[in-house]
Amino acid sequence: MVVQDLCADALLARVTGPSDRDLLAPLLGARYHRVRAAGVTALYRGGTPADAGAFLSDRSPLVRACARWVLGRADVGPGSVPGG
């Protein structure tokens, strides 16, 4: 877990905007829910919060909560997000 967090944090430090969306792909597709949650949360800082709508049906309650937080923070309702 510690190594996963360290790796995720190092990658997230490089995300500054929408052009860095491809950096998040490994996090968003990760097997471990903590890593996916970090990636979903970074969508807000990365400037693509609407993409969090795809994670509203994730199998992990933590990831779903992060997706709701990102959408709420960006004032994007689940009904206005594809798949949300």
C-alpha positions as MATLAB code, in Angstrom:
seq = 'MVVQDLCADALLARVTGPSDRDLLAPLLGARYHRVRAAGVTALYRGGTPADAGAFLSDRSPLVRACARWVLGRADVGPGSVPGG';
ca = [
       0.000    0.000    0.000;
       2.764    2.428    0.850;
       4.486    1.879   -2.489;
       1.184    2.313   -4.336;
       0.565    5.599   -2.564;
       4.081    6.854   -3.222;
       3.888    5.998   -6.911;
       0.445    7.542   -7.275;
       1.568   10.708   -5.469;
       4.646   11.031   -7.691;
       2.542   10.738  -10.815;
      -0.127   13.107   -9.533;
       2.504   15.749   -8.836;
       3.044   15.980  -12.596;
      -0.627   16.587  -13.439;
      -1.260   20.271  -14.045;
      -3.967   20.450  -16.694;
      -6.068   18.715  -19.333;
      -3.011   18.021  -21.503;
      -1.807   15.645  -18.766;
      -4.927   13.438  -18.996;
      -2.865   10.566  -20.441;
      -0.766   10.527  -17.246;
      -3.876    9.572  -15.288;
      -4.764    6.568  -17.448;
      -2.668    4.078  -15.424;
      -4.222    5.331  -12.191;
      -7.784    5.321  -13.486;
      -7.404    1.768  -14.749;
      -5.597    0.436  -11.689;
      -6.672   -2.730   -9.945;
      -6.440   -1.186   -6.473;
      -9.229    1.103   -5.371;
      -6.949    3.539   -3.526;
      -4.995    4.191   -6.699;
      -8.176    4.589   -8.795;
      -9.556    6.991   -6.194;
      -6.410    9.113   -6.413;
      -6.744    9.219  -10.186;
     -10.419   10.178  -10.050;
      -9.696   12.957   -7.569;
      -6.925   14.249   -9.846;
      -9.447   14.707  -12.651;
     -10.568   17.880  -10.884;
      -7.093   19.370  -10.738;
      -6.425   18.119  -14.257;
      -9.285   20.199  -15.593;
     -11.500   17.307  -16.745;
     -13.896   16.804  -13.828;
     -16.770   15.615  -16.023;
     -14.730   12.471  -16.733;
     -15.361   11.444  -13.127;
     -18.915   10.530  -14.131;
     -17.622    7.269  -15.570;
     -16.606    6.223  -12.052;
     -19.983    6.731  -10.379;
     -20.643    3.026  -10.869;
     -17.202    1.778   -9.828;
     -17.166   -1.336   -7.646;
     -15.381    0.553   -4.852;
     -17.361    2.839   -2.522;
     -14.239    4.993   -2.113;
     -13.896    5.558   -5.853;
     -17.611    6.337   -6.177;
     -17.332    8.850   -3.319;
     -14.351   10.531   -4.982;
     -16.267   10.730   -8.261;
     -19.225   12.375   -6.490;
     -16.854   14.813   -4.767;
     -15.180   15.780   -8.052;
     -18.507   16.275   -9.810;
     -19.911   18.274   -6.898;
     -16.809   20.403   -6.585;
     -16.944   21.212  -10.290;
     -20.712   21.790  -10.056;
     -21.370   19.055  -12.601;
     -24.524   17.062  -11.891;
     -24.530   13.303  -12.504;
     -27.413   13.714  -14.946;
     -25.291   15.922  -17.201;
     -22.434   13.417  -17.373;
     -22.433   10.599  -19.932;
     -22.882    7.365  -18.036;
     -23.713    9.260  -14.848;
];
